[in-house]
Coordinates of C-alpha atoms and ligand atoms in Angstrom, one line a residue:
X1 CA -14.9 2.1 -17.2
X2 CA -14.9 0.6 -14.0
X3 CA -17.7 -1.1 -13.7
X4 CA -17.9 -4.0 -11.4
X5 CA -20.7 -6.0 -8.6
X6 CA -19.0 -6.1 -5.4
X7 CA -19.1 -9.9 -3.9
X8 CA -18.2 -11.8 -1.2
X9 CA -15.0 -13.9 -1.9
X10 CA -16.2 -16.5 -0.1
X11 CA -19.5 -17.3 -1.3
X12 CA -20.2 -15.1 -4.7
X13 CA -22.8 -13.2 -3.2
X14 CA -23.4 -9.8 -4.5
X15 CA -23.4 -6.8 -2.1
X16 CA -24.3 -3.2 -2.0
X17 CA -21.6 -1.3 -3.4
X18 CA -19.9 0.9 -0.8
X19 CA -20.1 -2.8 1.3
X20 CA -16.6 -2.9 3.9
X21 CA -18.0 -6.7 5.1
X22 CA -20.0 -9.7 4.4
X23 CA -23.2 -10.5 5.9
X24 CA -22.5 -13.9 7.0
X25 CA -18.6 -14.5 7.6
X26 CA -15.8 -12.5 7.9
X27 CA -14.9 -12.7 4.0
X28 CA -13.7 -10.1 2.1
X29 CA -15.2 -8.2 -0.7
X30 CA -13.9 -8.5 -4.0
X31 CA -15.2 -6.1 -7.4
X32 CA -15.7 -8.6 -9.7
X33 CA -14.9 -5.9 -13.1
X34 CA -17.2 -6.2 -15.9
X35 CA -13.9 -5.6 -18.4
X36 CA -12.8 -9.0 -18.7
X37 CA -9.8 -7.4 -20.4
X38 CA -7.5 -4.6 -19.7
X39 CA -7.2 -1.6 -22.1
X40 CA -5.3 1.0 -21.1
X41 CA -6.3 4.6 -21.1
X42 CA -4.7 7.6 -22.0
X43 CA -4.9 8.8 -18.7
X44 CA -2.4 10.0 -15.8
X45 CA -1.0 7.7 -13.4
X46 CA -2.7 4.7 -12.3
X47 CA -6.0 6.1 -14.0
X48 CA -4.6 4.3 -17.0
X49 CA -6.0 1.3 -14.9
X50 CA -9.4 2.6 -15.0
X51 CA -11.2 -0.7 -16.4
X52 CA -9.7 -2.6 -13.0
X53 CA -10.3 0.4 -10.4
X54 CA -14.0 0.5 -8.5
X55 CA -14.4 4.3 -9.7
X56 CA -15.8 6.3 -12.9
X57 CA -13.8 9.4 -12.5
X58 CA -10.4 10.2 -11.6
X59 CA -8.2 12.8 -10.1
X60 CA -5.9 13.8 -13.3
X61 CA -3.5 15.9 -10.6
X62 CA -2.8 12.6 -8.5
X63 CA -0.8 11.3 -11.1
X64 CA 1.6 9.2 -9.3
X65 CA 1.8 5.5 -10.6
X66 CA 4.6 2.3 -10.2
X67 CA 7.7 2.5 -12.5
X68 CA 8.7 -1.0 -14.1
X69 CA 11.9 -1.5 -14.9
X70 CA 14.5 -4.3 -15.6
X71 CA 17.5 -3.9 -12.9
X72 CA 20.9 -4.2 -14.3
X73 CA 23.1 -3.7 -11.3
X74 CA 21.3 -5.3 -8.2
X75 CA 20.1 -8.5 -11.1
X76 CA 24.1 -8.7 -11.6
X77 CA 25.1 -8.8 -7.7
X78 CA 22.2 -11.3 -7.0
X79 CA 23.0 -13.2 -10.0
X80 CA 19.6 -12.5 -11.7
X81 CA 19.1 -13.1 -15.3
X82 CA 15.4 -11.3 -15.5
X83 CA 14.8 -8.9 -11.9
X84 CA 12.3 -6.5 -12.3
X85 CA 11.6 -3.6 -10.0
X86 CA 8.9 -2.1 -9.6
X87 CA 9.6 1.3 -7.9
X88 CA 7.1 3.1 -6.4
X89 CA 8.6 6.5 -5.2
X90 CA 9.9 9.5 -6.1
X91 CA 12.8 9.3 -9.2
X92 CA 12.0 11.8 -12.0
X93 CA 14.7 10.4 -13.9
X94 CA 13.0 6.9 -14.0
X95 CA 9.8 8.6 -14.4
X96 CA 8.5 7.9 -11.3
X97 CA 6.4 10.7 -9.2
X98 CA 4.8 9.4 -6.1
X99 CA 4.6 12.7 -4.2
X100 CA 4.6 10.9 -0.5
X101 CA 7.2 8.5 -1.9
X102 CA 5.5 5.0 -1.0
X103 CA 2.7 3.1 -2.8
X104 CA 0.3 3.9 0.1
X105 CA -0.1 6.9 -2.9
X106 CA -1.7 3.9 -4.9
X107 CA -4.3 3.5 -2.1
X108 CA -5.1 6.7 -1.2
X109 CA -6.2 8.3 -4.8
X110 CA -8.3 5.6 -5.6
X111 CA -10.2 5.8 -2.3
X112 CA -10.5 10.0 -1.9
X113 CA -12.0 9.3 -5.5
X114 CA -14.4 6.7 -5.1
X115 CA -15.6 8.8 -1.9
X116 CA -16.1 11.6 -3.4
X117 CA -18.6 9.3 -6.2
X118 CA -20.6 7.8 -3.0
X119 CA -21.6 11.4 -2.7
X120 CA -22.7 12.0 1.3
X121 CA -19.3 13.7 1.2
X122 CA -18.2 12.0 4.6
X123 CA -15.5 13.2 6.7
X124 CA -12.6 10.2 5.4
X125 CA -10.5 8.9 9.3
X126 CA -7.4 7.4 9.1
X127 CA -5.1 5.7 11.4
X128 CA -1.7 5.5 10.5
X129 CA 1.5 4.9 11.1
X130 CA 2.9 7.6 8.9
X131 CA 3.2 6.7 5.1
X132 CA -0.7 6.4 4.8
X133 CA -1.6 9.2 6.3
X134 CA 1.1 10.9 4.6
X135 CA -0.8 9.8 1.4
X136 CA -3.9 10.7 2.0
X137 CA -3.4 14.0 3.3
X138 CA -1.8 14.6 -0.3
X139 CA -4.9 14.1 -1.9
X140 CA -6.6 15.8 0.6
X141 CA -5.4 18.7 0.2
X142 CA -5.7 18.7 -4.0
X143 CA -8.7 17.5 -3.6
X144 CA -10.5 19.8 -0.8
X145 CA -12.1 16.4 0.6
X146 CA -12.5 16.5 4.6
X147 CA -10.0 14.1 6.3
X148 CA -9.0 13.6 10.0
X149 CA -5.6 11.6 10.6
X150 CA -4.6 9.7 13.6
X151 CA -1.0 9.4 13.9
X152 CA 1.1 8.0 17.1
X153 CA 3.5 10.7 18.3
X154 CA 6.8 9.3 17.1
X155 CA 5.5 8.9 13.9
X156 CA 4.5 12.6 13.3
X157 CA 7.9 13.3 11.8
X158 CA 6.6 11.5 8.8
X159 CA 3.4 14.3 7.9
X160 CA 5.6 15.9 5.7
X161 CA 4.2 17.5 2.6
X162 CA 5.6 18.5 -0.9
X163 CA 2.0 19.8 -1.6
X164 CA 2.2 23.3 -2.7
X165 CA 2.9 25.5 0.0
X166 CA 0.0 27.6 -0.5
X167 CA -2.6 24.3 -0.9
X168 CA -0.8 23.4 2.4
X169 CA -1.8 26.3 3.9
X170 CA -4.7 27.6 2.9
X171 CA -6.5 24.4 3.1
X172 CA -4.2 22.6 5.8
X173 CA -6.0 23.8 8.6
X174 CA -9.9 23.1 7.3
X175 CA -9.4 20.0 5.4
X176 CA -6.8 18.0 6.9
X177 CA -7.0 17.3 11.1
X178 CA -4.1 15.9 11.9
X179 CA -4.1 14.2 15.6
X180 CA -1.0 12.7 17.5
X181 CA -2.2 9.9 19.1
X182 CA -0.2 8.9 22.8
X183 CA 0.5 5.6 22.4
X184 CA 1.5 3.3 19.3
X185 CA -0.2 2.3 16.2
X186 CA -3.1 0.8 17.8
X187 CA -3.7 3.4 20.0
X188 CA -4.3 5.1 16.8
X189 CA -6.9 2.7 15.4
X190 CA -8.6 2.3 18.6
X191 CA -9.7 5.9 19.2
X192 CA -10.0 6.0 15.1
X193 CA -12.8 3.4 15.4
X194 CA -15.1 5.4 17.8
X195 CA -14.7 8.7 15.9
X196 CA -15.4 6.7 12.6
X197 CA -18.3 5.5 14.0
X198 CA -20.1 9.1 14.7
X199 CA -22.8 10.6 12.2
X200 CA -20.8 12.7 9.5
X201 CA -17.3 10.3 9.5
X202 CA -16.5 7.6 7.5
X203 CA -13.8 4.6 8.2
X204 CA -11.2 4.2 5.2
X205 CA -11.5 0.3 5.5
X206 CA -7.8 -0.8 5.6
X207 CA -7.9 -4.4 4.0
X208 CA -11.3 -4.0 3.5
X209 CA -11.5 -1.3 0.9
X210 CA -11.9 -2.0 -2.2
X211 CA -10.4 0.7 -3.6
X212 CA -7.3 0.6 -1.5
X213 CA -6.1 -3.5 -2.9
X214 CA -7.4 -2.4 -6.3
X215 CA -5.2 0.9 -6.4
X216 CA -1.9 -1.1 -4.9
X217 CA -2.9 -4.1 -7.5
X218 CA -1.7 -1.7 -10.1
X219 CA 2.0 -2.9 -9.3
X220 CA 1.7 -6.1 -10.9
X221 CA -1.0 -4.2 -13.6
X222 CA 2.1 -2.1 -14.6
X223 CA 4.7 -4.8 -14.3
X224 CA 2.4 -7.1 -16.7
X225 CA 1.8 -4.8 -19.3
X226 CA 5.5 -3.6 -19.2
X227 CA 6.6 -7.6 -19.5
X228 CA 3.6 -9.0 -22.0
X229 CA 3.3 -11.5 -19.2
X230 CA 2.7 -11.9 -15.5
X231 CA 6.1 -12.8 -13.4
X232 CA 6.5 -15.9 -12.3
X233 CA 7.9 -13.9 -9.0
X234 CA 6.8 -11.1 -6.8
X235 CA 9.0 -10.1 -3.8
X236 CA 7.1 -7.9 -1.1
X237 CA 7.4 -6.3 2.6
X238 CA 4.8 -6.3 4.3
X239 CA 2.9 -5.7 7.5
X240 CA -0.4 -6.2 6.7
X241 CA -0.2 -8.7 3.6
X242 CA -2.6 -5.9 2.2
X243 CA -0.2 -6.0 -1.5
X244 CA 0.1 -9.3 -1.0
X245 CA -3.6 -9.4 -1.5
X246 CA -3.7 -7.0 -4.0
X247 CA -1.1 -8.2 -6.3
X248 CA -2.7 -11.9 -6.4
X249 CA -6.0 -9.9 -6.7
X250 CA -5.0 -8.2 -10.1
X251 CA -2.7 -11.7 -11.1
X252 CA -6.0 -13.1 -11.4
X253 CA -7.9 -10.7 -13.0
X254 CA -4.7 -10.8 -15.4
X255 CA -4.7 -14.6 -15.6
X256 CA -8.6 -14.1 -16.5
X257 CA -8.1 -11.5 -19.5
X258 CA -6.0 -14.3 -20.9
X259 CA -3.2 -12.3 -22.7
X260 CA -0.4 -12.4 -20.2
X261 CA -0.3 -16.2 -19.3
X262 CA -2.6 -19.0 -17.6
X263 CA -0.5 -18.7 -14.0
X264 CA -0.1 -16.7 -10.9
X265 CA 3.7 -15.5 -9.6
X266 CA 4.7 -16.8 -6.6
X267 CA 4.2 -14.8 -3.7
X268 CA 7.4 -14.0 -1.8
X269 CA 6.1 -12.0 1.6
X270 CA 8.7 -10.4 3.8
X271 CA 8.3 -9.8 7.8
X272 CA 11.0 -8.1 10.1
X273 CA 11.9 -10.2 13.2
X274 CA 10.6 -10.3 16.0
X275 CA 7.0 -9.1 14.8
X276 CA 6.6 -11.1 12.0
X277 CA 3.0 -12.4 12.7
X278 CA 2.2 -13.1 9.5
X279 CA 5.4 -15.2 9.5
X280 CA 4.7 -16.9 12.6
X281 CA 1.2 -18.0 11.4
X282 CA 2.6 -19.3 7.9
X283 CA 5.7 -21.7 9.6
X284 CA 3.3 -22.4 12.5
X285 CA 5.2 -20.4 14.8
X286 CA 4.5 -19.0 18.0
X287 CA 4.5 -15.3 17.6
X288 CA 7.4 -13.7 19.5
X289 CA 6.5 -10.8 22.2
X290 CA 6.3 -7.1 20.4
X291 CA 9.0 -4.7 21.0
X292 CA 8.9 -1.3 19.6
X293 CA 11.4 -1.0 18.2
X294 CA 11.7 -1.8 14.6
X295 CA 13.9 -1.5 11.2
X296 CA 10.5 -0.1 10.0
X297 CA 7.7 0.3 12.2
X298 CA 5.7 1.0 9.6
X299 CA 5.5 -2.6 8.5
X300 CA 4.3 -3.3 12.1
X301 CA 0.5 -5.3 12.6
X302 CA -0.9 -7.1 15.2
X303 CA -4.2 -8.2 13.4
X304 CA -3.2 -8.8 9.9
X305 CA -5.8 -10.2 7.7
X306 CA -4.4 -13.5 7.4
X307 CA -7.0 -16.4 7.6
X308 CA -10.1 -14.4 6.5
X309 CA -11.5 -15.8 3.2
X310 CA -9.2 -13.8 0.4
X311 CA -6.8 -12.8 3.1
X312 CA -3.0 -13.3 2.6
X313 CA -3.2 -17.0 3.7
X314 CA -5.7 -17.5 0.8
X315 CA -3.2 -15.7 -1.3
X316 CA 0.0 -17.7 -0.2
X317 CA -2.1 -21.2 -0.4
X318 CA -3.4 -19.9 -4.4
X319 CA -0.1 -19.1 -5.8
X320 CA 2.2 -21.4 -3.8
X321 CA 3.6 -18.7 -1.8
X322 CA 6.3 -17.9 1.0
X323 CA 7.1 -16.1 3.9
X324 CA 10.1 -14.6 4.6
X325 CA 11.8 -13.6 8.4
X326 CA 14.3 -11.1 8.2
X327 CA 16.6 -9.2 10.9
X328 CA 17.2 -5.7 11.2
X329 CA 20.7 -6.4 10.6
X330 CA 19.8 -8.3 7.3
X331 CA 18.1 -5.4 6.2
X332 CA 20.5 -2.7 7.0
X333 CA 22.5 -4.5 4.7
X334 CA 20.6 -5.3 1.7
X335 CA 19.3 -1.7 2.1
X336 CA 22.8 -0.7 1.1
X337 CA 23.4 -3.2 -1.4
X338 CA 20.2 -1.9 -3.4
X339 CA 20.8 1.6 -2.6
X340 CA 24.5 1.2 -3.8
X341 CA 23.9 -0.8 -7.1
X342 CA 20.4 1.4 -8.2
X343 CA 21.9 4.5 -6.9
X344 CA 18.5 5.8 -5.4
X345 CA 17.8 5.9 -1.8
X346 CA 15.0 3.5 -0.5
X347 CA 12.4 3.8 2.8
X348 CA 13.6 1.0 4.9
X349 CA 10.5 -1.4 4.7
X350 CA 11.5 -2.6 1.2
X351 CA 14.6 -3.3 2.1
X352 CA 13.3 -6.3 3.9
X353 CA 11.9 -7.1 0.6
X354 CA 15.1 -7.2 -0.5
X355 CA 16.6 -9.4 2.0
X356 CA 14.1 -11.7 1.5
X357 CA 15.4 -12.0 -2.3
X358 CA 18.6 -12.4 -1.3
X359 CA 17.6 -15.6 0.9
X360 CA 15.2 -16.8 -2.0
X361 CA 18.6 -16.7 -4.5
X362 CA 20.6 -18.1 -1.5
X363 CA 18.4 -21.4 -0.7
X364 CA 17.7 -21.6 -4.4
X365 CA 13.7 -22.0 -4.4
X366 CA 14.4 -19.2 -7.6
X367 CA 16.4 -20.1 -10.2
X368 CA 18.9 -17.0 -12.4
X369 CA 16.2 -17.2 -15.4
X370 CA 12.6 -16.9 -14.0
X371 CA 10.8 -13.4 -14.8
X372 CA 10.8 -11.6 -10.7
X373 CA 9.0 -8.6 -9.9
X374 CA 10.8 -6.6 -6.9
X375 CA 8.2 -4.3 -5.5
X376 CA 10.1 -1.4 -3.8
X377 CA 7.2 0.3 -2.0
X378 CA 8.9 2.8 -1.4
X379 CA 11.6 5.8 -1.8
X380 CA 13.0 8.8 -2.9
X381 CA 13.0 10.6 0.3
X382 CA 16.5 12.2 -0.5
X383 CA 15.6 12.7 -4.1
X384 CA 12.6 14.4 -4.0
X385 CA 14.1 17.0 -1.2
X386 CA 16.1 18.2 -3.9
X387 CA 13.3 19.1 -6.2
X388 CA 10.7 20.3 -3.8
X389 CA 10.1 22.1 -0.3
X390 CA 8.7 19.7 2.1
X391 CA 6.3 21.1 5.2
X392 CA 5.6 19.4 8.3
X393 CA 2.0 19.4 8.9
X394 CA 1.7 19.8 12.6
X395 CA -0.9 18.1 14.7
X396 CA -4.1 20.3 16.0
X397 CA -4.1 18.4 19.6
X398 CA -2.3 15.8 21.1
X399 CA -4.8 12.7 22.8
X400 CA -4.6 9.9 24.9
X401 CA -8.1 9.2 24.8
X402 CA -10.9 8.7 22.5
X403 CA -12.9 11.5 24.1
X404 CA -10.4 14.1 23.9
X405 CA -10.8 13.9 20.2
X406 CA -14.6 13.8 20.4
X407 CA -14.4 16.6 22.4
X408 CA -12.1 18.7 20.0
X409 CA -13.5 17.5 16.7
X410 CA -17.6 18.5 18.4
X411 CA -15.6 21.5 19.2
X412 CA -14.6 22.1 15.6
X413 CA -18.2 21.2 14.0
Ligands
LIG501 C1 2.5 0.0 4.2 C2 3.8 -0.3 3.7 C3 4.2 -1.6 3.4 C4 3.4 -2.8 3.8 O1 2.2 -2.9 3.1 P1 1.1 -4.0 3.3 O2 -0.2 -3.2 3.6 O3 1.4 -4.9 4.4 O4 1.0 -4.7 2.0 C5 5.4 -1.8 2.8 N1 6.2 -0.8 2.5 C6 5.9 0.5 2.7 C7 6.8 1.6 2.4 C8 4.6 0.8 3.3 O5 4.3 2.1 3.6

């Protein structure tokens, strides 16, 4: 049970296993799984996916995990004969339990896990823009496991919790250091890096990990095994291309087992205008000046890992893929269509996934029959209010430089 080398995409080589780069390019690693062929286990969550994930044990209470279903009432509007969704949020009624209500829960189990098996027991840092560190601190706080968050200031209105209460508090304050970070997103990274760097801390990877791509590769892992076959679609927003990654990842580890088709689906990336870069780079475009303001700032990157070796525009090039612009107005809209026809509410990044469908359908590179896979990578944020009582978790100090954190995490020690 997952057991796997850990190479280089771009030249094979093998690498020690807790590896974030390659020696002699910027290539990514990839776990090349000694199961050749998916069983899955009688496990919670995604640890049912144990064969394609780089760890040995699992965390039974982070047992959230994607939800594939076939839509009936957004499939009719859009004229869909065979839409899938693959929800990953919170929707008790579909059987769907992500406690932070995105699939950045996918990533962060996976990884708190596979940390804990390296055994140093590191201190985990994380910049965020809100729904990963959201994510992470979940675990965290199940899991005991040291963790130190950067989060820009506006965004700190997303570190809510529906962790117990008393796991909240009892280990809120020890385990989980949450920093507001003056500035924007890459403020964040930037004064995550140095801390990272110190004796005792460890970085979480981003793109890099492993165990992040694996974890969100568990969309299409779920979709497959609910279809029999891969889709021939897969509709995505994204800021990164991280899923993008991960989806063709596990497509072609599903391709490989040889049971659910001989192809790869399509991959359909979505971008909100004006900072699209990922767009930009795919149509050739020159990238338009940032603003800050955005339908979804968490679907915001400035360094996306596009033209890497096994970066998104390997993925695009492999399975024929496409990039989608859309507007904030564009999403408002399809945000309401999908909330409207399957009656749960949704974060506003997949909406721009939805969009993107919608323009797919309207230029008609899809036709009304093909097998799609909508990945909503996120929701539930009303729904799950009415089940549980969410806490804020409130930063510890407030920065605008690296040092001040030094200074206050030394402090700490
Ligand atoms: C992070 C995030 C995305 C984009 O993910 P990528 O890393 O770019 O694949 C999309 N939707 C939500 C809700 C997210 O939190």
């Amino acid at each position: 049970m997952g057991e796997y080398q850990l190479r280089c995409v771009s030249d094979g080589s093998v690498q020690p296993p807790y590896s974030l780069s390659c020696p002699h390019d910027s290539s990514l690693l990839r776990a090349d799984y000694q199961a050749r062929q998916i069983e899955p286990k009688n496990l919670p969550g995604i640890w049912r996916f144990l064969d394609w994930l780089p760890v040995h044990g699992i965390i039974a209470e982070a047992e959230g995990a994607p939800v594939t279903y076939k839509s009936r009432n957004l499939a009719r509007e859009l004229d869909l004969e065979n839409l899938y969704i693959s929800f990953n949020g919170y929707w008790p009624e579909r059987g769907a339990k992500m406690p932070t209500c995105s699939f950045k829960d996918l990533e962060a189990a996976p990884t708190m896990q596979r940390l804990q098996e390296r055994g140093d027991n590191p201190t985990l840092v994380v910049a965020s823009a809100g729904n990963t560190a959201r994510a992470f601190a979940h675990v965290s706080l199940i899991t005991g496991q040291p963790l130190i968050l950067f989060v820009p200031e506006k965004a700190q209105d997303r570190m809510w919790t529906a962790a117990r209460a008393s796991a909240a508090e009892s280990r809120g304050s020890g385990q989980v250091k949450l920093i507001a970070v003056q500035g924007d997103y890459y403020d964040a990274i930037s004064i995550a890096e140095k801390v990272q760097s110190l004796p005792g801390f460890a970085p979480e990877g981003g793109a890099r990990n492993i165990a992040r791509r694996d974890g969100m590769g568990s969309v299409m892992l779920d979709a497959a095994l609910a279809l029999g076959k891969i889709p021939k679609h897969y509709f995505q927003a994204v800021g990164s291309g991280t899923g993008g990654i991960s989806a063709w990842e596990a497509a072609l580890r599903l391709k490989a087992d040889g049971r659910f088709g001989s192809y790869l689906p399509r991959l359909h990336l979505a971008q909100n205008l004006p900072n699209a870069p990922i767009f930009c780079a795919w149509k050739g475009k020159e990238a338009e000046p940032v603003c800050s303001n955005m339908f979804d700032d968490v679907l915001f990157n400035r360094k996306p890992p596009y033209a890497i070796p096994g970066g998104v525009r390997d993925a695009l090039e492999e399975t024929g893929g496409e990039v989608y612009g859309v507007t904030d107005q564009q999403a408002a809209e399809a945000k309401k269509l999908f909330e409207q026809s399957e009656e749960i509410d949704i974060l506003n990044a997949p909406a721009i996934a939805v969009a993107a469908l919608e323009q797919a359908v309207a230029s008609g590179s899809i036709s009304s029959k093909d097998i799609i896979l909508l990945n909503i990578t996120g929701g539930g944020r009303a729904r799950i209010k009415e089940d549980h009582t969410l806490q804020m978790i409130r930063p510890q100090i407030t920065v605008s430089h690296w040092s001040q954190a030094v200074q206050f995490l030394e402090g700490k020690r």
